[in-house]
Amino acid sequence: MVKKVTVNTLQKCKDNNEKFSVLTAYDYSTAKYLDEAGIDVILIGDSLAMVALGYETTHAVGADEMAIFTRAVAKGVERAFVITDMPFLSYHTNISDAVKNCGEMIRCGANAVKIEGFGDYIAEVVKRLTQSGIPVVSHLGFTPQFINTLGGYKIQGKTEKAAQELLKQAKEMRDAGAFAILLEMVPAETAKYITENIDIPTISCGAGKHCTAQVLVSDDVFGKYSDFTPKFARKYGDMKSLILDCAKKFDYDVKNGLFPSDEESF
Ligand code: KIV
């Protein structure tokens, strides 16, 4: 029997100064392999808007679509902790919509949700979700759903004042009930300062090595998605070439009568 990763496992990592790994997955078989590889947390990121659905930004994906991908990923996972990213406008209209939409992801098999932003309203959302039994990761720093108000892909928390403000936001979310803080595109020193001054795990997404955990989009790690790769991503394979190679070989075999063989026929 596999021991499931829980919020307590992740908090223990923080308490014992140990690291945990987070990768995105959007489908059943990828989730299954990541789980088998020992990845601790699997995130159904709204990055699937671009990576899996070919949309231009994360704004285009809805809660209904996130639910489908959550079901698929959750089916493939035995050990990892599963988090679903709540998409644009799925938790902003009012608290009741937020609880309903986030609760639906738990129904689909997620163990927690991730929401972007800070401030009184988001703190209230985090509080009500936590009170409803829905663990929350707070996503701070560069928050892609706010790209239009942030004015583009900009590194956040660059000055001392901005770092202090970020820590204040992180503590506000922790006090509201968030069990982890994800920091995106934040200088390593700022992320270190936040990590050292908060008692819940921090997850780095382009925020340097000092956080409790690291997250990357799995398609970047596999070398599968080639439209855009952020500076902070590391490519561990070349799945695009592997797919092209396999597809070309299949195409050749079909066109030259080499597939199927007698053994592959009834
Ligand atoms: O949507 C996503 O995949 C994400 C991260 C990579 C943090 O939010």
mmCIF file of C-alpha atoms and ligand atoms in Angstrom:
data_model
loop_
_atom_site.group_PDB
_atom_site.id
_atom_site.type_symbol
_atom_site.label_atom_id
_atom_site.label_comp_id
_atom_site.label_asym_id
_atom_site.label_seq_id
_atom_site.Cartn_x
_atom_site.Cartn_y
_atom_site.Cartn_z
ATOM 1 C CA MET A 1 0.000 0.000 0.000
ATOM 2 C CA VAL A 2 1.526 3.344 -1.067
ATOM 3 C CA LYS A 3 1.658 6.122 1.509
ATOM 4 C CA LYS A 4 -0.206 9.099 0.062
ATOM 5 C CA VAL A 5 1.421 12.546 0.227
ATOM 6 C CA THR A 6 -0.749 14.918 2.263
ATOM 7 C CA VAL A 7 -0.595 18.516 3.481
ATOM 8 C CA ASN A 8 1.112 17.111 6.599
ATOM 9 C CA THR A 9 3.864 15.467 4.513
ATOM 10 C CA LEU A 10 4.544 18.801 2.797
ATOM 11 C CA GLN A 11 4.552 20.711 6.099
ATOM 12 C CA LYS A 12 7.009 18.133 7.499
ATOM 13 C CA CYS A 13 9.349 18.885 4.585
ATOM 14 C CA LYS A 14 9.264 22.558 5.585
ATOM 15 C CA ASP A 15 9.779 21.747 9.282
ATOM 16 C CA ASN A 16 12.689 19.370 8.575
ATOM 17 C CA ASN A 17 14.308 21.585 5.944
ATOM 18 C CA GLU A 18 13.696 19.000 3.222
ATOM 19 C CA LYS A 19 12.714 19.661 -0.394
ATOM 20 C CA PHE A 20 9.753 18.349 -2.388
ATOM 21 C CA SER A 21 9.151 18.225 -6.135
ATOM 22 C CA VAL A 22 6.196 19.531 -8.125
ATOM 23 C CA LEU A 23 5.460 19.008 -11.823
ATOM 24 C CA THR A 24 2.403 19.764 -13.900
ATOM 25 C CA ALA A 25 0.420 17.046 -15.643
ATOM 26 C CA TYR A 26 -2.683 17.276 -17.756
ATOM 27 C CA ASP A 27 -3.432 13.656 -18.678
ATOM 28 C CA TYR A 28 -3.772 10.192 -17.133
ATOM 29 C CA SER A 29 -0.622 8.487 -18.419
ATOM 30 C CA THR A 30 1.729 11.410 -17.730
ATOM 31 C CA ALA A 31 0.332 11.677 -14.195
ATOM 32 C CA LYS A 32 0.861 7.934 -13.720
ATOM 33 C CA TYR A 33 4.533 8.140 -14.782
ATOM 34 C CA LEU A 34 5.243 11.241 -12.670
ATOM 35 C CA ASP A 35 3.720 9.459 -9.690
ATOM 36 C CA GLU A 36 5.820 6.351 -10.397
ATOM 37 C CA ALA A 37 8.942 8.568 -10.694
ATOM 38 C CA GLY A 38 8.390 9.862 -7.157
ATOM 39 C CA ILE A 39 7.211 13.401 -7.914
ATOM 40 C CA ASP A 40 5.562 14.535 -4.672
ATOM 41 C CA VAL A 41 2.979 16.969 -5.991
ATOM 42 C CA ILE A 42 1.222 17.003 -9.348
ATOM 43 C CA LEU A 43 -0.303 20.281 -10.452
ATOM 44 C CA ILE A 44 -2.999 20.519 -13.070
ATOM 45 C CA GLY A 45 -1.801 23.993 -14.006
ATOM 46 C CA ASP A 46 -3.885 26.406 -16.002
ATOM 47 C CA SER A 47 -0.749 26.468 -18.204
ATOM 48 C CA LEU A 48 -2.654 23.647 -19.902
ATOM 49 C CA ALA A 49 -4.469 26.462 -21.730
ATOM 50 C CA MET A 50 -1.332 27.018 -23.828
ATOM 51 C CA VAL A 51 0.446 23.679 -23.505
ATOM 52 C CA ALA A 52 -2.444 21.246 -24.008
ATOM 53 C CA LEU A 53 -5.141 23.342 -25.674
ATOM 54 C CA GLY A 54 -3.087 25.766 -27.770
ATOM 55 C CA TYR A 55 -4.762 28.911 -26.389
ATOM 56 C CA GLU A 56 -2.754 32.140 -26.206
ATOM 57 C CA THR A 57 -3.019 32.819 -22.473
ATOM 58 C CA THR A 58 -4.379 31.144 -19.363
ATOM 59 C CA HIS A 59 -7.401 33.475 -19.490
ATOM 60 C CA ALA A 60 -9.043 31.313 -22.117
ATOM 61 C CA VAL A 61 -9.482 28.196 -19.987
ATOM 62 C CA GLY A 62 -12.558 27.660 -17.810
ATOM 63 C CA ALA A 63 -13.393 25.681 -14.671
ATOM 64 C CA ASP A 64 -15.325 23.126 -16.761
ATOM 65 C CA GLU A 65 -12.174 22.336 -18.763
ATOM 66 C CA MET A 66 -9.955 22.233 -15.648
ATOM 67 C CA ALA A 67 -12.377 19.692 -14.167
ATOM 68 C CA ILE A 68 -11.919 17.316 -17.121
ATOM 69 C CA PHE A 69 -8.108 17.425 -16.854
ATOM 70 C CA THR A 70 -8.308 17.049 -13.063
ATOM 71 C CA ARG A 71 -10.341 13.850 -13.417
ATOM 72 C CA ALA A 72 -7.806 12.400 -15.865
ATOM 73 C CA VAL A 73 -4.768 13.250 -13.724
ATOM 74 C CA ALA A 74 -6.329 12.118 -10.450
ATOM 75 C CA LYS A 75 -7.120 8.732 -12.026
ATOM 76 C CA GLY A 76 -3.418 8.181 -12.754
ATOM 77 C CA VAL A 77 -2.109 9.112 -9.307
ATOM 78 C CA GLU A 78 -1.673 6.879 -6.261
ATOM 79 C CA ARG A 79 0.943 8.618 -4.102
ATOM 80 C CA ALA A 80 1.363 12.240 -5.164
ATOM 81 C CA PHE A 81 -0.646 15.144 -3.782
ATOM 82 C CA VAL A 82 -2.849 16.559 -6.549
ATOM 83 C CA ILE A 83 -3.475 20.294 -6.877
ATOM 84 C CA THR A 84 -5.745 21.978 -9.413
ATOM 85 C CA ASP A 85 -5.149 25.524 -10.537
ATOM 86 C CA MET A 86 -8.330 27.565 -10.361
ATOM 87 C CA PRO A 87 -8.686 29.439 -13.651
ATOM 88 C CA PHE A 88 -9.389 33.103 -14.355
ATOM 89 C CA LEU A 89 -12.705 34.343 -12.889
ATOM 90 C CA SER A 90 -13.563 31.016 -11.282
ATOM 91 C CA TYR A 91 -13.116 32.418 -7.746
ATOM 92 C CA HIS A 92 -13.463 36.182 -8.246
ATOM 93 C CA THR A 93 -17.195 36.797 -8.684
ATOM 94 C CA ASN A 94 -18.239 35.878 -5.141
ATOM 95 C CA ILE A 95 -17.378 33.520 -2.284
ATOM 96 C CA SER A 96 -20.190 31.120 -3.063
ATOM 97 C CA ASP A 97 -19.000 30.648 -6.688
ATOM 98 C CA ALA A 98 -15.451 30.216 -5.397
ATOM 99 C CA VAL A 99 -16.448 27.458 -2.956
ATOM 100 C CA LYS A 100 -18.621 25.756 -5.595
ATOM 101 C CA ASN A 101 -15.976 25.859 -8.354
ATOM 102 C CA CYS A 102 -13.108 24.824 -6.080
ATOM 103 C CA GLY A 103 -15.262 22.127 -4.462
ATOM 104 C CA GLU A 104 -15.947 20.701 -7.911
ATOM 105 C CA MET A 105 -12.187 20.127 -8.395
ATOM 106 C CA ILE A 106 -12.084 18.180 -5.132
ATOM 107 C CA ARG A 107 -15.033 16.132 -6.420
ATOM 108 C CA CYS A 108 -12.971 15.439 -9.556
ATOM 109 C CA GLY A 109 -10.114 14.050 -7.449
ATOM 110 C CA ALA A 110 -7.905 17.034 -6.568
ATOM 111 C CA ASN A 111 -6.547 17.212 -3.015
ATOM 112 C CA ALA A 112 -6.190 20.999 -3.045
ATOM 113 C CA VAL A 113 -6.544 24.068 -5.245
ATOM 114 C CA LYS A 114 -4.215 26.918 -6.154
ATOM 115 C CA ILE A 115 -5.443 30.482 -6.430
ATOM 116 C CA GLU A 116 -3.646 33.644 -7.499
ATOM 117 C CA GLY A 117 -3.578 37.012 -5.795
ATOM 118 C CA PHE A 118 -3.848 38.675 -2.403
ATOM 119 C CA GLY A 119 -5.883 41.307 -0.566
ATOM 120 C CA ASP A 120 -9.012 41.204 1.589
ATOM 121 C CA TYR A 121 -11.267 39.425 -0.910
ATOM 122 C CA ILE A 122 -8.744 36.676 -1.785
ATOM 123 C CA ALA A 123 -7.975 36.229 1.933
ATOM 124 C CA GLU A 124 -11.696 35.712 2.560
ATOM 125 C CA VAL A 125 -11.836 33.170 -0.300
ATOM 126 C CA VAL A 126 -8.870 31.269 1.169
ATOM 127 C CA LYS A 127 -10.502 31.317 4.603
ATOM 128 C CA ARG A 128 -13.857 30.038 3.361
ATOM 129 C CA LEU A 129 -12.264 27.349 1.191
ATOM 130 C CA THR A 130 -10.135 26.110 4.082
ATOM 131 C CA GLN A 131 -13.182 26.113 6.364
ATOM 132 C CA SER A 132 -14.978 24.035 3.710
ATOM 133 C CA GLY A 133 -12.229 21.396 3.745
ATOM 134 C CA ILE A 134 -10.477 22.591 0.612
ATOM 135 C CA PRO A 135 -6.719 23.118 1.140
ATOM 136 C CA VAL A 136 -5.330 26.146 -0.703
ATOM 137 C CA VAL A 137 -1.962 27.048 -2.229
ATOM 138 C CA SER A 138 -1.576 30.797 -2.578
ATOM 139 C CA HIS A 139 0.157 31.897 -5.809
ATOM 140 C CA LEU A 140 2.036 35.214 -5.380
ATOM 141 C CA GLY A 141 4.720 37.198 -7.201
ATOM 142 C CA PHE A 142 4.086 37.103 -10.937
ATOM 143 C CA THR A 143 0.484 35.950 -11.292
ATOM 144 C CA PRO A 144 -0.323 35.182 -14.960
ATOM 145 C CA GLN A 145 -4.077 35.783 -14.537
ATOM 146 C CA PHE A 146 -3.172 39.415 -13.661
ATOM 147 C CA ILE A 147 -0.852 39.923 -16.649
ATOM 148 C CA ASN A 148 -2.992 42.764 -17.991
ATOM 149 C CA THR A 149 -2.928 44.678 -14.711
ATOM 150 C CA LEU A 150 0.759 43.858 -14.071
ATOM 151 C CA GLY A 151 1.633 45.166 -17.552
ATOM 152 C CA GLY A 152 3.383 42.056 -18.889
ATOM 153 C CA TYR A 153 5.743 39.256 -17.842
ATOM 154 C CA LYS A 154 7.581 41.168 -15.118
ATOM 155 C CA ILE A 155 9.773 39.905 -12.275
ATOM 156 C CA GLN A 156 8.111 40.777 -8.952
ATOM 157 C CA GLY A 157 9.602 41.592 -5.531
ATOM 158 C CA LYS A 158 12.790 43.162 -6.896
ATOM 159 C CA THR A 159 13.349 45.868 -4.249
ATOM 160 C CA GLU A 160 13.619 45.505 -0.476
ATOM 161 C CA LYS A 161 10.286 47.271 -0.101
ATOM 162 C CA ALA A 162 8.675 44.956 -2.662
ATOM 163 C CA ALA A 163 10.146 41.919 -0.881
ATOM 164 C CA GLN A 164 8.655 43.092 2.417
ATOM 165 C CA GLU A 165 5.295 43.658 0.704
ATOM 166 C CA LEU A 166 5.454 40.128 -0.745
ATOM 167 C CA LEU A 167 6.170 38.684 2.710
ATOM 168 C CA LYS A 168 3.194 40.642 4.065
ATOM 169 C CA GLN A 169 0.976 39.137 1.338
ATOM 170 C CA ALA A 170 2.331 35.640 2.071
ATOM 171 C CA LYS A 171 1.594 36.012 5.788
ATOM 172 C CA GLU A 172 -1.893 37.349 5.019
ATOM 173 C CA MET A 173 -2.584 34.226 2.932
ATOM 174 C CA ARG A 174 -1.027 31.931 5.575
ATOM 175 C CA ASP A 175 -3.200 33.542 8.262
ATOM 176 C CA ALA A 176 -6.268 33.014 6.054
ATOM 177 C CA GLY A 177 -5.442 29.298 5.909
ATOM 178 C CA ALA A 178 -3.178 28.733 2.881
ATOM 179 C CA PHE A 179 -0.945 25.684 3.470
ATOM 180 C CA ALA A 180 1.764 26.731 0.965
ATOM 181 C CA ILE A 181 2.912 29.793 -0.961
ATOM 182 C CA LEU A 182 3.937 29.526 -4.612
ATOM 183 C CA LEU A 183 6.289 32.300 -5.700
ATOM 184 C CA GLU A 184 6.567 32.903 -9.441
ATOM 185 C CA MET A 185 9.310 34.973 -11.108
ATOM 186 C CA VAL A 186 10.710 36.440 -7.913
ATOM 187 C CA PRO A 187 14.460 37.065 -7.315
ATOM 188 C CA ALA A 188 16.118 34.201 -5.430
ATOM 189 C CA GLU A 189 17.077 36.520 -2.552
ATOM 190 C CA THR A 190 13.465 37.671 -2.104
ATOM 191 C CA ALA A 191 12.201 34.073 -2.144
ATOM 192 C CA LYS A 192 14.897 33.191 0.427
ATOM 193 C CA TYR A 193 13.744 36.063 2.664
ATOM 194 C CA ILE A 194 10.118 34.899 2.443
ATOM 195 C CA THR A 195 11.026 31.234 2.974
ATOM 196 C CA GLU A 196 13.071 32.085 6.073
ATOM 197 C CA ASN A 197 10.297 34.227 7.521
ATOM 198 C CA ILE A 198 7.251 32.039 7.032
ATOM 199 C CA ASP A 199 6.387 28.718 8.660
ATOM 200 C CA ILE A 200 4.619 27.053 5.709
ATOM 201 C CA PRO A 201 6.261 25.565 2.566
ATOM 202 C CA THR A 202 7.243 27.864 -0.304
ATOM 203 C CA ILE A 203 7.194 26.587 -3.881
ATOM 204 C CA SER A 204 9.498 28.212 -6.411
ATOM 205 C CA CYS A 205 8.465 28.771 -9.994
ATOM 206 C CA GLY A 206 11.462 30.736 -11.242
ATOM 207 C CA ALA A 207 12.149 31.972 -7.699
ATOM 208 C CA GLY A 208 15.551 30.390 -7.095
ATOM 209 C CA LYS A 209 16.821 27.510 -5.009
ATOM 210 C CA HIS A 210 15.951 28.536 -1.460
ATOM 211 C CA CYS A 211 12.261 27.565 -1.485
ATOM 212 C CA THR A 212 10.959 24.361 0.071
ATOM 213 C CA ALA A 213 9.880 23.048 -3.345
ATOM 214 C CA GLN A 214 10.424 23.564 -7.063
ATOM 215 C CA VAL A 215 7.718 23.464 -9.722
ATOM 216 C CA LEU A 216 8.059 23.319 -13.489
ATOM 217 C CA VAL A 217 5.699 22.706 -16.379
ATOM 218 C CA SER A 218 6.306 19.077 -17.332
ATOM 219 C CA ASP A 219 6.191 19.802 -21.064
ATOM 220 C CA ASP A 220 9.215 22.115 -20.558
ATOM 221 C CA VAL A 221 11.015 19.419 -18.546
ATOM 222 C CA PHE A 222 10.300 16.802 -21.228
ATOM 223 C CA GLY A 223 11.241 19.148 -24.096
ATOM 224 C CA LYS A 224 7.786 18.675 -25.595
ATOM 225 C CA TYR A 225 6.312 22.200 -25.744
ATOM 226 C CA SER A 226 8.416 24.367 -28.040
ATOM 227 C CA ASP A 227 6.406 27.585 -28.592
ATOM 228 C CA PHE A 228 8.038 29.255 -25.582
ATOM 229 C CA THR A 229 10.375 28.122 -22.796
ATOM 230 C CA PRO A 230 10.943 30.375 -19.764
ATOM 231 C CA LYS A 231 14.526 31.159 -18.654
ATOM 232 C CA PHE A 232 13.985 29.315 -15.362
ATOM 233 C CA ALA A 233 12.872 26.013 -16.919
ATOM 234 C CA ARG A 234 15.305 23.116 -17.375
ATOM 235 C CA LYS A 235 14.865 20.722 -20.290
ATOM 236 C CA TYR A 236 15.693 17.145 -19.221
ATOM 237 C CA GLY A 237 14.711 15.462 -22.479
ATOM 238 C CA ASP A 238 13.768 16.039 -26.105
ATOM 239 C CA MET A 239 10.294 14.639 -26.407
ATOM 240 C CA LYS A 240 9.536 16.822 -29.426
ATOM 241 C CA SER A 241 12.313 15.058 -31.388
ATOM 242 C CA LEU A 242 11.168 11.678 -30.074
ATOM 243 C CA ILE A 243 7.586 12.331 -31.232
ATOM 244 C CA LEU A 244 8.755 13.632 -34.624
ATOM 245 C CA ASP A 245 11.035 10.627 -35.047
ATOM 246 C CA CYS A 246 8.339 8.079 -34.152
ATOM 247 C CA ALA A 247 5.718 9.805 -36.309
ATOM 248 C CA LYS A 248 8.076 10.001 -39.315
ATOM 249 C CA LYS A 249 8.988 6.311 -38.976
ATOM 250 C CA PHE A 250 5.307 5.357 -38.777
ATOM 251 C CA ASP A 251 4.508 7.547 -41.784
ATOM 252 C CA TYR A 252 7.342 5.896 -43.749
ATOM 253 C CA ASP A 253 6.292 2.372 -42.787
ATOM 254 C CA VAL A 254 2.638 2.989 -43.728
ATOM 255 C CA LYS A 255 3.514 4.530 -47.074
ATOM 256 C CA ASN A 256 5.975 1.770 -47.933
ATOM 257 C CA GLY A 257 3.761 -1.150 -46.897
ATOM 258 C CA LEU A 258 5.946 -1.983 -43.868
ATOM 259 C CA PHE A 259 3.156 -1.559 -41.304
ATOM 260 C CA PRO A 260 1.348 -3.653 -40.231
ATOM 261 C CA SER A 261 3.313 -6.912 -40.321
ATOM 262 C CA ASP A 262 1.609 -10.317 -40.309
ATOM 263 C CA GLU A 263 2.156 -10.480 -36.513
ATOM 264 C CA GLU A 264 0.357 -7.161 -36.118
ATOM 265 C CA SER A 265 -2.624 -8.396 -38.133
ATOM 266 C CA PHE A 266 -5.560 -10.696 -37.307
HETATM 267 O O1 KIV B 1 -0.230 26.925 -14.594
HETATM 268 C C1 KIV B 1 0.832 26.452 -14.164
HETATM 269 O O2 KIV B 1 1.356 25.473 -14.676
HETATM 270 C C2 KIV B 1 1.404 27.098 -12.998
HETATM 271 C C3 KIV B 1 2.790 26.893 -12.597
HETATM 272 C C4 KIV B 1 3.816 26.379 -13.379
HETATM 273 C C5 KIV B 1 3.159 27.367 -11.287
HETATM 274 O O3 KIV B 1 0.731 27.820 -12.337
#
